[in-house]
Short mmCIF file of C-alpha atoms in Angstrom, two decimals:
data_model
loop_
_atom_site.label_atom_id
_atom_site.label_comp_id
_atom_site.label_asym_id
_atom_site.label_seq_id
_atom_site.Cartn_x
_atom_site.Cartn_y
_atom_site.Cartn_z
CA MET A 1 104.49 130.03 183.27
CA SER A 2 103.79 133.64 182.27
CA GLU A 3 104.97 135.41 179.35
CA GLN A 4 105.92 139.29 180.05
CA GLY A 5 106.59 142.53 177.69
CA GLY A 6 110.04 144.17 177.77
CA VAL A 7 113.24 142.80 177.53
CA THR A 8 115.75 142.22 180.69
CA SER A 9 118.28 144.57 182.09
CA GLU A 10 121.82 143.78 180.32
CA VAL A 11 123.22 145.25 183.35
CA ALA A 12 126.02 142.51 185.11
CA MET A 13 125.11 139.98 182.69
CA ARG A 14 127.86 138.05 180.76
CA THR A 15 127.46 136.56 177.91
CA TRP A 16 128.45 133.31 175.66
CA VAL A 17 128.10 132.09 172.46
CA ALA A 18 127.92 129.04 169.96
CA PRO A 19 128.36 129.21 166.26
CA GLY A 20 125.68 127.95 163.21
CA ARG A 21 127.19 124.95 161.30
CA VAL A 22 128.01 123.56 157.83
CA ASN A 23 129.59 120.51 156.60
CA ILE A 24 131.60 120.05 153.88
CA ILE A 25 130.56 116.37 153.31
CA GLY A 26 129.12 114.02 155.29
CA GLU A 27 124.68 115.05 156.34
CA HIS A 28 122.29 112.47 157.55
CA THR A 29 125.52 110.07 158.78
CA ASP A 30 125.58 110.72 162.50
CA TYR A 31 122.67 108.66 163.15
CA ASN A 32 124.01 106.15 161.19
CA ASP A 33 126.91 105.79 163.38
CA GLY A 34 128.90 107.57 161.35
CA PHE A 35 131.38 110.57 159.86
CA ALA A 36 130.62 113.76 159.09
CA LEU A 37 133.18 116.70 158.23
CA PRO A 38 131.59 120.35 159.52
CA ILE A 39 133.22 123.94 160.12
CA ALA A 40 131.48 126.30 162.67
CA LEU A 41 130.48 129.46 160.98
CA PRO A 42 130.60 133.12 162.37
CA LEU A 43 127.30 133.93 162.60
CA VAL A 44 126.53 133.13 165.85
CA THR A 45 124.20 133.16 168.74
CA ARG A 46 124.54 134.93 172.84
CA CYS A 47 123.33 133.77 174.76
CA ALA A 48 123.31 136.11 178.17
CA ALA A 49 123.33 135.35 180.71
CA GLU A 50 122.38 135.93 185.12
CA PRO A 51 121.85 133.88 187.39
CA ASP A 52 119.44 134.97 190.03
CA GLY A 53 118.25 132.46 193.26
CA THR A 54 114.50 132.75 192.17
CA GLY A 55 113.30 128.53 191.09
CA ARG A 56 112.82 130.35 188.06
CA VAL A 57 113.65 130.79 184.37
CA ARG A 58 112.57 133.95 182.35
CA VAL A 59 114.06 133.69 178.80
CA GLU A 60 113.79 136.56 175.86
CA SER A 61 115.17 136.96 172.92
CA ARG A 62 115.98 140.42 171.05
CA GLN A 63 114.51 138.51 168.14
CA ARG A 64 110.81 138.50 169.71
CA PRO A 65 110.92 141.80 171.08
CA GLY A 66 107.65 141.75 174.00
CA GLU A 67 107.64 137.49 174.09
CA SER A 68 109.56 136.85 177.41
CA VAL A 69 109.46 133.37 178.63
CA ASP A 70 109.35 133.27 182.89
CA VAL A 71 108.35 129.77 184.22
CA ALA A 72 109.11 128.22 187.52
CA LEU A 73 112.38 125.68 187.46
CA GLY A 74 109.81 123.23 189.42
CA ASP A 75 106.90 123.28 186.47
CA LEU A 76 109.35 123.13 183.40
CA ALA A 77 108.35 119.58 182.25
CA ARG A 78 104.39 120.35 183.20
CA VAL A 79 104.09 123.27 180.79
CA ARG A 80 106.07 122.15 178.17
CA ALA A 81 103.43 121.36 175.15
CA GLU A 82 102.36 125.22 176.53
CA LEU A 83 105.60 127.23 175.65
CA PRO A 84 105.71 129.30 172.41
CA SER A 85 108.39 126.09 169.76
CA TRP A 86 110.87 128.69 170.18
CA ALA A 87 111.34 128.82 174.30
CA ARG A 88 111.39 125.03 173.83
CA TYR A 89 115.03 125.05 173.17
CA PRO A 90 116.88 127.39 176.38
CA LEU A 91 114.25 126.68 178.27
CA GLY A 92 114.57 122.28 177.73
CA VAL A 93 118.97 122.73 177.62
CA VAL A 94 117.69 124.21 181.65
CA ALA A 95 115.48 121.01 181.27
CA ALA A 96 117.75 118.73 180.81
CA PHE A 97 120.65 120.53 183.12
CA ALA A 98 117.81 120.00 186.03
CA GLY A 99 117.13 116.49 185.19
CA ARG A 100 120.49 115.48 185.82
CA GLY A 101 121.50 116.15 189.42
CA HIS A 102 123.05 120.17 188.67
CA ARG A 103 121.92 122.62 191.09
CA ILE A 104 119.94 125.98 189.15
CA THR A 105 119.08 128.33 191.57
CA GLY A 106 116.69 130.37 188.69
CA VAL A 107 118.89 132.17 186.03
CA SER A 108 117.56 134.98 183.48
CA LEU A 109 118.10 134.41 179.56
CA VAL A 110 118.58 136.44 176.68
CA LEU A 111 118.77 135.67 173.16
CA ASP A 112 120.28 137.30 170.60
CA GLY A 113 120.44 135.02 166.92
CA ALA A 114 122.28 135.82 163.80
CA VAL A 115 122.63 132.36 162.63
CA PRO A 116 119.52 131.85 159.54
CA ILE A 117 116.03 129.84 160.69
CA GLY A 118 115.56 127.06 158.47
CA ALA A 119 118.74 127.27 156.72
CA GLY A 120 119.84 124.03 157.29
CA LEU A 121 122.73 126.50 159.05
CA SER A 122 122.09 124.90 162.38
CA SER A 123 120.29 127.69 164.37
CA SER A 124 118.89 125.86 166.80
CA ALA A 125 122.08 123.14 168.08
CA ALA A 126 123.89 126.84 168.56
CA LEU A 127 120.20 128.18 170.60
CA SER A 128 120.69 125.34 172.53
CA CYS A 129 124.33 125.33 172.19
CA SER A 130 124.80 129.30 173.35
CA VAL A 131 122.38 128.04 176.76
CA ALA A 132 124.00 124.87 177.33
CA ILE A 133 127.83 126.75 177.66
CA ALA A 134 126.31 129.67 179.67
CA VAL A 135 124.31 127.87 182.43
CA ARG A 136 127.09 124.30 182.87
CA ASP A 137 129.66 127.49 183.56
CA LEU A 138 127.37 128.90 185.67
CA PHE A 139 125.54 126.25 187.37
CA ALA A 140 128.09 122.93 186.61
CA PRO A 141 131.65 123.58 185.87
CA GLU A 142 132.62 119.98 186.20
CA VAL A 143 130.30 119.00 183.09
CA SER A 144 132.93 117.91 180.20
CA ASP A 145 132.66 119.94 176.85
CA ARG A 146 131.32 115.76 175.45
CA ALA A 147 128.69 115.67 178.85
CA LEU A 148 128.02 119.49 177.75
CA ILE A 149 127.12 118.52 174.06
CA ASP A 150 124.73 115.68 175.23
CA LEU A 151 122.80 117.27 176.99
CA ALA A 152 122.52 120.40 174.31
CA ARG A 153 120.90 116.96 171.87
CA ALA A 154 119.15 115.80 174.44
CA ALA A 155 116.81 119.15 174.95
CA GLU A 156 116.54 119.05 170.93
CA ASN A 157 115.17 115.45 171.10
CA ASP A 158 113.44 115.46 174.43
CA TYR A 159 112.41 118.51 175.26
CA ALA A 160 112.59 120.62 171.22
CA GLY A 161 110.73 117.96 169.16
CA ALA A 162 114.03 117.99 166.81
CA PRO A 163 114.80 115.02 165.61
CA THR A 164 118.70 115.76 165.64
CA GLY A 165 121.53 113.42 166.18
CA VAL A 166 124.80 114.45 167.84
CA LEU A 167 126.63 116.00 165.11
CA ASP A 168 124.98 119.77 165.17
CA GLN A 169 125.86 120.43 168.43
CA SER A 170 129.63 118.85 168.42
CA ALA A 171 129.98 121.43 165.71
CA ALA A 172 128.76 124.09 167.58
CA VAL A 173 131.13 123.32 170.83
CA LEU A 174 134.08 121.92 169.34
CA CYS A 175 135.23 123.11 166.22
CA THR A 176 137.81 125.46 165.77
CA PRO A 177 139.09 128.32 163.57
CA GLY A 178 140.99 127.42 160.47
CA HIS A 179 139.41 123.64 160.78
CA ALA A 180 136.68 121.18 159.64
CA LEU A 181 136.24 119.10 162.91
CA LEU A 182 136.16 115.25 161.26
CA LEU A 183 133.63 113.23 163.86
CA ASP A 184 133.55 109.47 164.18
CA VAL A 185 129.78 109.63 165.92
CA ARG A 186 129.99 105.92 166.95
CA GLU A 187 133.16 107.15 168.63
CA PHE A 188 132.03 110.21 169.66
CA HIS A 189 129.19 108.62 171.36
CA ALA A 190 131.71 105.22 173.20
CA GLY A 191 133.35 107.91 175.01
CA THR A 192 136.98 107.31 173.24
CA GLY A 193 138.06 110.17 171.36
CA GLY A 194 135.70 110.40 167.84
CA TYR A 195 137.40 113.73 166.66
CA GLU A 196 140.34 115.22 165.02
CA GLN A 197 140.20 119.02 164.16
CA ILE A 198 141.37 118.93 160.45
CA PRO A 199 143.04 121.87 158.29
CA PHE A 200 140.81 124.19 156.31
CA ASP A 201 142.34 127.50 155.65
CA LEU A 202 140.40 128.84 152.91
CA ALA A 203 142.39 132.22 152.91
CA ALA A 204 145.91 130.59 152.66
CA ALA A 205 144.38 128.57 149.09
CA GLY A 206 142.77 131.72 147.42
CA LEU A 207 139.49 130.35 148.16
CA ASP A 208 135.80 131.45 149.66
CA LEU A 209 132.56 129.38 150.59
CA LEU A 210 129.75 130.42 150.17
CA VAL A 211 126.98 129.79 151.88
CA LEU A 212 123.84 130.10 148.62
CA ASP A 213 120.42 130.11 151.32
CA THR A 214 117.43 129.69 149.00
CA GLY A 215 115.41 131.30 151.50
CA ARG A 216 112.86 128.00 151.06
CA PRO A 217 113.17 126.75 154.80
CA HIS A 218 112.96 123.40 156.08
CA ALA A 219 111.55 122.47 159.87
CA LEU A 220 113.65 119.63 161.60
CA VAL A 221 109.89 118.64 162.99
CA ASP A 222 108.16 117.59 160.00
CA GLY A 223 108.10 113.78 158.48
CA GLY A 224 109.79 113.86 155.93
CA TYR A 225 113.37 113.47 158.39
CA VAL A 226 112.04 111.23 160.49
CA ARG A 227 111.39 108.95 157.59
CA ARG A 228 114.76 109.55 156.81
CA ARG A 229 116.18 107.85 160.21
CA ALA A 230 113.24 105.15 160.22
CA GLU A 231 114.13 104.27 156.52
CA CYS A 232 117.78 104.17 156.91
CA GLU A 233 117.14 102.26 160.77
CA ALA A 234 114.84 99.35 158.41
CA ALA A 235 117.79 98.68 155.64
CA ALA A 236 120.07 98.49 158.88
CA THR A 237 117.85 95.72 160.68
CA ALA A 238 117.35 94.21 156.88
CA LEU A 239 121.04 93.70 156.43
CA ALA A 240 121.19 92.43 160.37
CA VAL A 241 123.31 94.80 161.69
CA PRO A 242 123.48 98.21 164.21
CA ALA A 243 123.84 100.60 161.44
CA LEU A 244 124.30 101.35 158.16
CA ARG A 245 127.97 102.44 158.94
CA ASP A 246 128.80 98.56 159.17
CA VAL A 247 127.94 98.00 155.92
CA ASP A 248 129.86 98.48 152.68
CA ALA A 249 128.24 98.93 148.52
CA ASP A 250 128.13 95.01 148.19
CA ALA A 251 126.51 94.51 151.49
CA VAL A 252 123.77 96.60 149.94
CA VAL A 253 123.00 95.85 146.55
CA ARG A 254 121.21 92.46 148.26
CA LEU A 255 118.85 94.64 150.09
CA GLU A 256 115.80 93.84 148.02
CA ASP A 257 113.89 96.77 148.93
CA LEU A 258 115.00 99.38 145.90
CA LEU A 259 113.38 102.43 147.95
CA LEU A 260 115.81 100.72 151.25
CA ARG A 261 118.52 100.48 148.50
CA ARG A 262 119.02 103.85 147.89
CA ARG A 263 118.78 105.10 151.20
CA ALA A 264 121.26 102.49 152.45
CA ARG A 265 123.76 103.51 149.00
CA HIS A 266 123.70 106.77 149.97
CA VAL A 267 125.10 107.20 153.58
CA VAL A 268 127.29 104.68 152.85
CA THR A 269 129.17 106.61 149.80
CA GLU A 270 128.99 109.73 151.78
CA ASN A 271 130.58 107.62 154.58
CA ALA A 272 133.51 106.81 151.83
CA ARG A 273 133.21 110.69 150.63
CA VAL A 274 133.91 111.73 154.21
CA GLN A 275 137.19 110.17 155.03
CA GLU A 276 138.22 110.72 150.58
CA VAL A 277 138.33 114.57 151.94
CA ALA A 278 139.74 114.25 155.31
CA ALA A 279 142.93 112.04 153.93
CA LEU A 280 142.76 114.92 151.13
CA LEU A 281 143.25 117.76 153.64
CA ARG A 282 144.87 116.04 156.27
CA ALA A 283 147.77 115.61 153.64
CA GLY A 284 147.77 118.84 152.21
CA ALA A 285 146.75 118.88 149.17
CA ASP A 286 145.17 122.34 147.36
CA PRO A 287 141.09 121.87 148.79
CA ARG A 288 140.90 122.25 145.33
CA GLY A 289 140.51 118.91 145.26
CA ILE A 290 137.27 118.24 147.49
CA GLY A 291 135.69 119.83 144.93
CA PRO A 292 134.42 116.82 142.72
CA ILE A 293 133.85 114.62 145.65
CA LEU A 294 131.36 117.43 146.47
CA LEU A 295 129.56 116.80 143.20
CA ASP A 296 128.96 113.47 143.91
CA GLY A 297 127.87 114.13 147.80
CA HIS A 298 124.68 116.32 146.03
CA ALA A 299 123.72 113.92 143.37
CA SER A 300 123.55 111.11 146.00
CA LEU A 301 120.99 113.13 147.79
CA ARG A 302 119.44 114.10 145.39
CA ASP A 303 118.98 111.02 143.30
CA ASP A 304 119.48 108.24 146.19
CA PHE A 305 118.20 109.57 149.71
CA GLU A 306 116.12 112.75 148.25
CA VAL A 307 116.09 114.87 150.40
CA SER A 308 116.99 118.11 147.50
CA THR A 309 114.42 120.57 145.97
CA THR A 310 114.54 122.03 142.80
CA ALA A 311 115.94 125.63 144.16
CA LEU A 312 118.94 123.59 145.93
CA ASP A 313 119.64 121.40 142.50
CA VAL A 314 119.59 125.30 140.53
CA ALA A 315 121.81 126.79 143.14
CA VAL A 316 124.45 123.90 142.81
CA ALA A 317 124.12 123.86 138.95
CA ALA A 318 124.72 126.98 138.48
CA ALA A 319 127.34 127.49 140.90
CA ALA A 320 129.31 125.18 139.33
CA GLU A 321 127.87 126.78 135.36
CA ALA A 322 130.20 129.76 136.61
CA GLY A 323 133.18 128.24 138.13
CA ALA A 324 132.54 126.46 141.26
CA HIS A 325 134.62 123.92 141.98
CA GLY A 326 132.20 122.07 143.73
CA ALA A 327 129.03 122.66 145.36
CA ARG A 328 126.27 121.34 147.04
CA MET A 329 123.20 120.52 149.52
CA VAL A 330 123.74 121.45 153.18
CA GLY A 331 121.71 120.26 156.26
CA GLY A 332 118.99 118.12 156.07
CA GLY A 333 117.30 118.77 153.31
CA PHE A 334 113.76 119.76 152.33
CA GLY A 335 114.94 123.88 151.78
CA GLY A 336 117.59 125.75 153.08
CA SER A 337 121.44 126.25 151.65
CA ALA A 338 123.69 124.93 149.27
CA ILE A 339 127.87 125.69 149.65
CA ALA A 340 129.96 126.36 146.93
CA LEU A 341 134.27 126.44 146.65
CA VAL A 342 134.77 129.08 144.76
CA ASP A 343 138.20 130.52 144.23
CA SER A 344 138.31 133.84 146.22
CA GLU A 345 138.20 135.91 142.59
CA ASP A 346 134.95 134.24 141.24
CA ALA A 347 134.13 134.45 144.88
CA ASP A 348 130.54 137.89 142.89
CA ALA A 349 130.24 136.17 139.50
CA VAL A 350 129.54 133.05 140.82
CA ALA A 351 127.20 134.49 143.58
CA GLY A 352 125.66 136.61 140.38
CA ALA A 353 124.99 133.33 138.43
CA VAL A 354 122.92 132.06 140.85
CA ARG A 355 120.88 134.83 141.90
CA GLU A 356 120.46 136.11 137.89
CA GLU A 357 119.13 131.99 137.22
CA PHE A 358 116.90 131.90 140.64
CA ALA A 359 115.76 135.43 139.08
CA ARG A 360 115.22 133.72 135.60
CA ARG A 361 112.97 131.09 137.41
CA GLY A 362 110.69 132.89 138.96
CA PHE A 363 112.01 131.82 142.36
CA LEU A 364 112.88 134.18 146.21
CA ARG A 365 116.40 136.31 145.52
CA PRO A 366 118.71 133.85 147.69
CA ARG A 367 120.78 135.28 150.11
CA VAL A 368 123.95 134.69 148.98
CA PHE A 369 127.69 134.62 151.09
CA ALA A 370 131.21 133.71 152.36
CA VAL A 371 131.90 131.49 155.57
CA THR A 372 135.32 130.59 157.04
CA PRO A 373 135.93 128.16 159.58
CA ALA A 374 135.63 129.24 163.24
CA ALA A 375 135.63 129.46 166.53
CA GLY A 376 133.24 126.98 169.17
CA ALA A 377 131.26 127.47 171.99
CA HIS A 378 132.54 130.13 174.85
CA ARG A 379 132.26 132.83 176.93
CA GLU A 380 132.95 135.72 175.27
CA PRO A 381 135.33 138.14 177.29
#
């Protein structure tokens, strides 16, 4: 392995993109075989790629000038621990393809990410999926979208060490403009469908979806996320079911361990909230009607799952008090972002109220921006 300065010429390189995501509803349900309802963001990671026949993988990032990484394909497994953390995601994707028998002859990758890191918007999945779709198109066009998602997830889990479920990669690949993606994780893993495009046209309803980035990053490789997964598994074991998807509220109250009861209650009620929101949107109801469900979801993440933070709670409360129809934290928690569903004419007022409350409390100035449901991963023209 060698690291060099400079940036590879992108002459003759083609470019692929993959988006970040937010869940409208459905946090910490994917690794419990449950349901989620994400949208893709207009914020993307770009991967310019070119096969070169050298037997090596060269990776550069516009966000890390002068820090390129160059590894022989045969050394990918051996050098993993020596790599900078950012490089493990793209190199893990190449390793996953090679490990499943796809012939990679050598490739140069230049990355450029616009998804905020640590904001709970799945910047890592955007990175992994942009590389995955580029590698697929260049070397393994027979790979299906479902297999592509699994390759990107394996890269994050096994090579980068991020214990994600399949939600983030599914959203990055499968989402479509103007829709939310209803994901049934168990059915998706079984290969029997598992996803549905649900209409979510914000502009037609006169609505904006604001992202409220608290500026306090989270990291899935930290211990909190891993502990929550372990607690959910322990609760499922105690209830003698394969996953918490398989229980209802009546079963949850049988858990003697109060901590496990709270964790399971969040998952069970969150799955119900996903299905309720999807049913309302599918039926063409006014999206404003999902606002109270979003607030309930935040309360569950705060109280039962205990993954919110003071800054996230303040963002949600300030947005709601300023007129948002609903608001909730998004992502794995322990930092990151919230969302707020607002009338378009009130977006500036809600954003201002959140900023003012953060300033009053001496918090970092939040980054606030509106998003619309965007396209999944694709090659740019």
